[in-house]
Structure formats: structure tokens, C-alpha cells
């Protein structure tokens, strides 16, 4: 069964810290790895995404690191702010299909 | 920006009722999806549609059906609501494969 395992389940950091959320996958037939941010009462919003031919991608304070050989990818949030407090989901798109596999989410709290 | 609109934010229905959840997107996206979101389980795919009048079962289609008569509208139908269908339902759309989703704000359904 194709899975994406996300950790940790929850995370608390001080303002300015660098929270890191990790995802690991078990199938090589994924070709797109997005991260979504979800605030309470809202739907998830696409934050940043990477394809497997790239090892790192930065957009503002958000960085994805991708390790193809280890089948792992992670989200780093630089200079985290209280407004970053949200739930973050990783996902992997199954190559040649319409389906994503989502991680179970990480609830991040950034303390002021 | 693409907008995905779900007709209801909160719904309370009785066991056995037939329930319709409506979703409309305004950017001519080919693909549309219905997910349910439950604590600890992440997002699970119920059904998706890659084109008008086309539909495919996701991972948990039992007890649900869908309709896509027009490109912009994708409806989720609970044929006979049960308490285990109490959940947050999220609609999403995207232009095509290998692209990110745009989610609606969700419908929180309670079946009593």
C-alpha cells in the first residue's frame, strides 16, 4: 500500500525558530510533492511544491529539501512567526494518475 | 485566483437522510475531487472526476456517490447518511495532472 508517513504529529517552537517537518514515502512512483498549510476553519492551501529532479526549493521563508535516495522530503520554515501556526500536510502525487497520497498532518504552534 | 466554493460551511442531518454537498470552481479546471478529513487520519479521497460526466472511485467511496454534469460543478451525495459519515468534507480542483490542488473551505457535516 502506498503511504506517506509524516512526523512529528505536533510541534511547538519559539518565534524565530526553524521548525522542520518530515515526510517519508514508500513507493518510487511519485512525481510531485506538494506541501499544504491549513488554518482552523479553512481548507488547505498550497504552500510550496517540488519535483523529484530537484533537491531543494525555496519560496520566501519556506524551503523543501528532497532526498530521493532516502525517499524523504522535509519542510523548513525559517524565522517562524506566530502567524505560521497552522496544520501542515505533505503529499505525493502518484505518477500517471490523478491521485495524491497525503500525510496525516503536523500541527505547528509558534510561540510569540 | 482560482476559487472553489462549497455551498455550506456547516450541516446537521439525521441518520438515513440523503445529503447533497455542492462544490463549484470558477477557473475551468479539468479535475475535481472530494476528500474527507478526520483527526489522525488526514485527508482521504472519496471520489474524483477528471472530466465532465467522468468519475472514479477513490479510497473510501462506500456510502457515497458523485455527479458532474457541468465542468464547474461537482456534487457529493450521501445516499443514506450514517453517524460514521460525520466529518469535514473538502472539495478540490486542479488544472490537470502534476499540478497543485485548490481546496474549498470545507463543509463540516454532523449526522445525528
mmCIF file of C-alpha atoms in Angstrom:
data_model
loop_
_atom_site.group_PDB
_atom_site.id
_atom_site.type_symbol
_atom_site.label_atom_id
_atom_site.label_comp_id
_atom_site.label_asym_id
_atom_site.label_seq_id
_atom_site.Cartn_x
_atom_site.Cartn_y
_atom_site.Cartn_z
ATOM 1 C CA UNK A 1 0.000 0.000 0.000
ATOM 2 C CA UNK A 2 1.360 3.388 -0.918
ATOM 3 C CA UNK A 3 1.920 5.580 2.111
ATOM 4 C CA UNK A 4 3.383 8.880 3.102
ATOM 5 C CA UNK A 5 4.479 8.978 6.736
ATOM 6 C CA UNK A 6 4.627 12.434 8.300
ATOM 7 C CA UNK A 7 6.301 13.436 11.544
ATOM 8 C CA UNK A 8 6.059 14.889 14.082
ATOM 9 C CA UNK A 9 2.351 14.956 14.801
ATOM 10 C CA UNK A 10 2.709 18.264 16.629
ATOM 11 C CA UNK A 11 5.455 20.798 17.118
ATOM 12 C CA UNK A 12 5.943 23.856 19.299
ATOM 13 C CA UNK A 13 8.699 26.371 18.596
ATOM 14 C CA UNK A 14 9.607 29.829 19.754
ATOM 15 C CA UNK A 15 9.247 32.777 17.406
ATOM 16 C CA UNK A 16 12.296 32.917 15.132
ATOM 17 C CA UNK A 17 12.924 29.174 15.413
ATOM 18 C CA UNK A 18 13.154 26.806 12.443
ATOM 19 C CA UNK A 19 10.525 24.086 12.635
ATOM 20 C CA UNK A 20 11.217 21.068 10.456
ATOM 21 C CA UNK A 21 8.504 18.676 9.329
ATOM 22 C CA UNK A 22 9.473 15.389 7.741
ATOM 23 C CA UNK A 23 7.766 13.041 5.317
ATOM 24 C CA UNK A 24 8.875 9.646 4.051
ATOM 25 C CA UNK A 25 7.348 7.668 1.248
ATOM 26 C CA UNK A 26 7.423 4.009 0.343
ATOM 27 C CA UNK A 27 6.832 3.992 -3.371
ATOM 28 C CA UNK A 28 9.042 5.390 -6.071
ATOM 29 C CA UNK A 29 6.186 6.114 -8.467
ATOM 30 C CA UNK A 30 5.581 9.625 -7.171
ATOM 31 C CA UNK A 31 6.376 12.622 -9.341
ATOM 32 C CA UNK A 32 5.219 15.699 -7.438
ATOM 33 C CA UNK A 33 5.495 16.567 -3.753
ATOM 34 C CA UNK A 34 3.407 19.492 -2.510
ATOM 35 C CA UNK A 35 3.025 20.919 0.967
ATOM 36 C CA UNK A 36 -0.243 22.389 2.171
ATOM 37 C CA UNK A 37 -0.949 24.799 5.018
ATOM 38 C CA UNK A 38 -4.299 24.733 6.771
ATOM 39 C CA UNK A 39 -5.641 27.249 9.263
ATOM 40 C CA UNK A 40 -8.577 26.363 11.535
ATOM 41 C CA UNK A 41 -11.877 26.544 9.710
ATOM 42 C CA UNK A 42 -10.210 26.810 6.302
ATOM 43 C CA UNK A 43 -9.357 24.398 3.542
ATOM 44 C CA UNK A 44 -5.698 23.511 2.920
ATOM 45 C CA UNK A 45 -3.775 25.945 0.737
ATOM 46 C CA UNK A 46 -0.847 25.015 -1.491
ATOM 47 C CA UNK A 47 2.319 26.360 0.109
ATOM 48 C CA UNK A 48 5.222 25.042 -1.931
ATOM 49 C CA UNK A 49 5.922 22.001 -4.109
ATOM 50 C CA UNK A 50 8.894 20.137 -5.543
ATOM 51 C CA UNK A 51 9.549 17.588 -8.260
ATOM 52 C CA UNK A 52 11.978 14.679 -7.740
ATOM 53 C CA UNK A 53 14.636 16.024 -10.105
ATOM 54 C CA UNK A 54 15.348 18.893 -7.686
ATOM 55 C CA UNK A 55 16.965 18.548 -4.238
ATOM 56 C CA UNK A 56 15.841 21.853 -2.741
ATOM 57 C CA UNK A 57 13.330 24.583 -3.386
ATOM 58 C CA UNK A 58 12.874 27.879 -1.550
ATOM 59 C CA UNK A 59 9.938 30.226 -1.578
ATOM 60 C CA UNK A 60 10.265 33.062 0.880
ATOM 61 C CA UNK A 61 10.765 31.603 4.356
ATOM 62 C CA UNK A 62 9.690 28.111 3.269
ATOM 63 C CA UNK A 63 12.138 25.504 1.977
ATOM 64 C CA UNK A 64 11.596 21.946 0.803
ATOM 65 C CA UNK A 65 14.528 19.559 0.968
ATOM 66 C CA UNK A 66 14.194 16.399 -1.079
ATOM 67 C CA UNK A 67 16.325 13.253 -0.713
ATOM 68 C CA UNK A 68 15.414 10.866 -3.498
ATOM 69 C CA UNK A 69 17.670 8.006 -2.381
ATOM 70 C CA UNK A 70 16.257 8.091 1.156
ATOM 71 C CA UNK A 71 12.697 8.645 -0.125
ATOM 72 C CA UNK A 72 12.295 11.564 2.244
ATOM 73 C CA UNK A 73 11.349 15.209 1.949
ATOM 74 C CA UNK A 74 11.012 17.884 4.540
ATOM 75 C CA UNK A 75 9.648 21.382 5.066
ATOM 76 C CA UNK A 76 11.703 24.014 6.871
ATOM 77 C CA UNK A 77 10.219 27.307 7.999
ATOM 78 C CA UNK A 78 12.855 29.982 8.516
ATOM 79 C CA UNK A 79 12.348 32.729 11.097
ATOM 80 C CA UNK A 80 8.995 31.267 12.115
ATOM 81 C CA UNK A 81 6.238 33.634 13.212
ATOM 82 C CA UNK A 82 3.087 33.181 15.307
ATOM 83 C CA UNK A 83 1.107 33.602 12.068
ATOM 84 C CA UNK A 84 2.690 30.386 10.808
ATOM 85 C CA UNK A 85 0.766 28.453 13.462
ATOM 86 C CA UNK A 86 -1.287 26.017 11.397
ATOM 87 C CA UNK A 87 -1.502 22.397 10.350
ATOM 88 C CA UNK A 88 0.867 21.342 7.595
ATOM 89 C CA UNK A 89 0.304 18.416 5.260
ATOM 90 C CA UNK A 90 2.755 16.833 2.897
ATOM 91 C CA UNK A 91 1.532 14.931 -0.138
ATOM 92 C CA UNK A 92 2.841 12.856 -3.006
ATOM 93 C CA UNK A 93 1.258 12.593 -6.441
ATOM 94 C CA UNK A 94 1.216 9.116 -7.943
ATOM 95 C CA UNK A 95 2.870 9.262 -11.333
ATOM 96 C CA UNK A 96 0.499 8.888 -14.268
ATOM 97 C CA UNK A 97 -2.619 9.067 -12.130
ATOM 98 C CA UNK A 98 -4.898 11.677 -10.662
ATOM 99 C CA UNK A 99 -4.282 10.620 -7.090
ATOM 100 C CA UNK A 100 -2.375 12.130 -4.218
ATOM 101 C CA UNK A 101 -1.362 10.413 -1.026
ATOM 102 C CA UNK A 102 -1.466 12.787 1.938
ATOM 103 C CA UNK A 103 0.457 12.662 5.177
ATOM 104 C CA UNK A 104 -1.538 12.792 8.398
ATOM 105 C CA UNK A 105 -0.569 16.380 9.195
ATOM 106 C CA UNK A 106 1.604 18.273 11.675
ATOM 107 C CA UNK A 107 0.085 20.834 13.987
ATOM 108 C CA UNK A 108 2.596 23.663 14.417
ATOM 109 C CA UNK A 109 2.405 26.267 17.139
ATOM 110 C CA UNK A 110 4.811 29.187 17.109
ATOM 111 C CA UNK A 111 5.018 30.982 20.431
ATOM 112 C CA UNK A 112 5.307 34.767 20.484
ATOM 113 C CA UNK B 1 -7.045 33.361 -8.087
ATOM 114 C CA UNK B 2 -8.980 30.154 -8.502
ATOM 115 C CA UNK B 3 -11.920 29.962 -6.217
ATOM 116 C CA UNK B 4 -13.523 26.736 -5.042
ATOM 117 C CA UNK B 5 -16.816 27.343 -3.316
ATOM 118 C CA UNK B 6 -18.590 24.815 -1.148
ATOM 119 C CA UNK B 7 -22.236 25.625 -0.658
ATOM 120 C CA UNK B 8 -22.447 25.017 3.090
ATOM 121 C CA UNK B 9 -19.937 25.533 5.907
ATOM 122 C CA UNK B 10 -21.931 23.556 8.469
ATOM 123 C CA UNK B 11 -24.651 20.956 8.046
ATOM 124 C CA UNK B 12 -26.559 18.849 10.527
ATOM 125 C CA UNK B 13 -28.503 15.917 9.112
ATOM 126 C CA UNK B 14 -30.378 12.965 10.515
ATOM 127 C CA UNK B 15 -29.408 9.342 10.061
ATOM 128 C CA UNK B 16 -30.904 7.956 6.870
ATOM 129 C CA UNK B 17 -31.302 11.289 5.111
ATOM 130 C CA UNK B 18 -29.990 11.812 1.596
ATOM 131 C CA UNK B 19 -27.411 14.586 1.704
ATOM 132 C CA UNK B 20 -26.070 16.714 -1.134
ATOM 133 C CA UNK B 21 -22.781 18.609 -0.852
ATOM 134 C CA UNK B 22 -22.149 21.048 -3.672
ATOM 135 C CA UNK B 23 -18.863 22.385 -4.982
ATOM 136 C CA UNK B 24 -18.252 24.974 -7.704
ATOM 137 C CA UNK B 25 -14.930 26.133 -9.177
ATOM 138 C CA UNK B 26 -14.516 29.172 -11.375
ATOM 139 C CA UNK B 27 -11.301 28.565 -13.337
ATOM 140 C CA UNK B 28 -12.191 25.907 -15.874
ATOM 141 C CA UNK B 29 -10.213 23.183 -14.070
ATOM 142 C CA UNK B 30 -10.385 19.701 -15.547
ATOM 143 C CA UNK B 31 -10.067 17.693 -12.365
ATOM 144 C CA UNK B 32 -12.210 17.853 -9.247
ATOM 145 C CA UNK B 33 -12.001 15.870 -6.017
ATOM 146 C CA UNK B 34 -13.884 15.133 -2.838
ATOM 147 C CA UNK B 35 -11.958 14.344 0.333
ATOM 148 C CA UNK B 36 -12.949 13.824 3.891
ATOM 149 C CA UNK B 37 -10.729 14.968 6.721
ATOM 150 C CA UNK B 38 -10.724 13.283 10.102
ATOM 151 C CA UNK B 39 -8.359 13.828 13.046
ATOM 152 C CA UNK B 40 -5.416 11.454 12.936
ATOM 153 C CA UNK B 41 -6.398 10.100 9.518
ATOM 154 C CA UNK B 42 -5.504 13.078 7.361
ATOM 155 C CA UNK B 43 -7.240 13.527 4.025
ATOM 156 C CA UNK B 44 -8.834 10.543 2.372
ATOM 157 C CA UNK B 45 -10.075 10.562 -1.215
ATOM 158 C CA UNK B 46 -13.730 9.682 -1.702
ATOM 159 C CA UNK B 47 -14.250 10.278 -5.430
ATOM 160 C CA UNK B 48 -12.709 12.289 -8.199
ATOM 161 C CA UNK B 49 -13.633 13.427 -11.668
ATOM 162 C CA UNK B 50 -11.102 14.067 -14.398
ATOM 163 C CA UNK B 51 -13.651 15.448 -16.854
ATOM 164 C CA UNK B 52 -17.331 16.242 -17.213
ATOM 165 C CA UNK B 53 -19.533 13.199 -16.629
ATOM 166 C CA UNK B 54 -16.440 11.137 -15.752
ATOM 167 C CA UNK B 55 -15.899 9.847 -12.237
ATOM 168 C CA UNK B 56 -13.615 7.449 -10.467
ATOM 169 C CA UNK B 57 -13.739 5.918 -7.009
ATOM 170 C CA UNK B 58 -11.162 6.986 -4.525
ATOM 171 C CA UNK B 59 -10.046 5.122 -1.437
ATOM 172 C CA UNK B 60 -13.277 5.296 0.581
ATOM 173 C CA UNK B 61 -16.246 5.501 -1.847
ATOM 174 C CA UNK B 62 -18.645 3.303 0.118
ATOM 175 C CA UNK B 63 -21.828 5.142 1.041
ATOM 176 C CA UNK B 64 -21.140 7.993 -1.362
ATOM 177 C CA UNK B 65 -21.847 8.873 -4.973
ATOM 178 C CA UNK B 66 -20.981 11.874 -7.113
ATOM 179 C CA UNK B 67 -22.284 13.839 -10.043
ATOM 180 C CA UNK B 68 -20.509 16.081 -12.521
ATOM 181 C CA UNK B 69 -22.907 17.303 -15.172
ATOM 182 C CA UNK B 70 -21.064 20.571 -15.767
ATOM 183 C CA UNK B 71 -17.342 21.250 -15.708
ATOM 184 C CA UNK B 72 -17.521 23.748 -12.871
ATOM 185 C CA UNK B 73 -19.733 21.751 -10.512
ATOM 186 C CA UNK B 74 -19.015 18.547 -8.621
ATOM 187 C CA UNK B 75 -21.565 17.204 -6.177
ATOM 188 C CA UNK B 76 -21.078 14.639 -3.438
ATOM 189 C CA UNK B 77 -24.125 12.614 -2.416
ATOM 190 C CA UNK B 78 -24.531 10.634 0.771
ATOM 191 C CA UNK B 79 -27.218 8.172 -0.196
ATOM 192 C CA UNK B 80 -28.305 7.395 3.371
ATOM 193 C CA UNK B 81 -26.358 9.364 5.936
ATOM 194 C CA UNK B 82 -24.881 7.500 8.862
ATOM 195 C CA UNK B 83 -23.171 8.738 12.015
ATOM 196 C CA UNK B 84 -19.787 7.471 10.800
ATOM 197 C CA UNK B 85 -20.026 9.963 7.964
ATOM 198 C CA UNK B 86 -19.754 12.841 10.405
ATOM 199 C CA UNK B 87 -16.657 14.609 9.134
ATOM 200 C CA UNK B 88 -15.135 17.611 7.401
ATOM 201 C CA UNK B 89 -15.646 17.336 3.644
ATOM 202 C CA UNK B 90 -13.244 19.129 1.344
ATOM 203 C CA UNK B 91 -13.684 19.756 -2.357
ATOM 204 C CA UNK B 92 -10.657 20.499 -4.533
ATOM 205 C CA UNK B 93 -9.893 21.230 -8.166
ATOM 206 C CA UNK B 94 -6.787 21.472 -10.335
ATOM 207 C CA UNK B 95 -5.979 22.154 -13.977
ATOM 208 C CA UNK B 96 -4.515 18.701 -14.670
ATOM 209 C CA UNK B 97 -2.033 16.077 -13.563
ATOM 210 C CA UNK B 98 1.151 17.159 -11.831
ATOM 211 C CA UNK B 99 -0.383 20.374 -10.591
ATOM 212 C CA UNK B 100 -1.419 21.524 -7.132
ATOM 213 C CA UNK B 101 -4.932 21.455 -5.767
ATOM 214 C CA UNK B 102 -7.069 24.423 -4.831
ATOM 215 C CA UNK B 103 -9.301 23.474 -1.923
ATOM 216 C CA UNK B 104 -12.605 24.886 -0.815
ATOM 217 C CA UNK B 105 -13.134 25.950 2.789
ATOM 218 C CA UNK B 106 -14.850 22.710 3.667
ATOM 219 C CA UNK B 107 -18.251 21.570 4.895
ATOM 220 C CA UNK B 108 -18.447 20.249 8.423
ATOM 221 C CA UNK B 109 -21.199 17.635 8.371
ATOM 222 C CA UNK B 110 -22.703 16.221 11.531
ATOM 223 C CA UNK B 111 -25.035 13.242 11.249
ATOM 224 C CA UNK B 112 -27.205 12.700 14.309
#
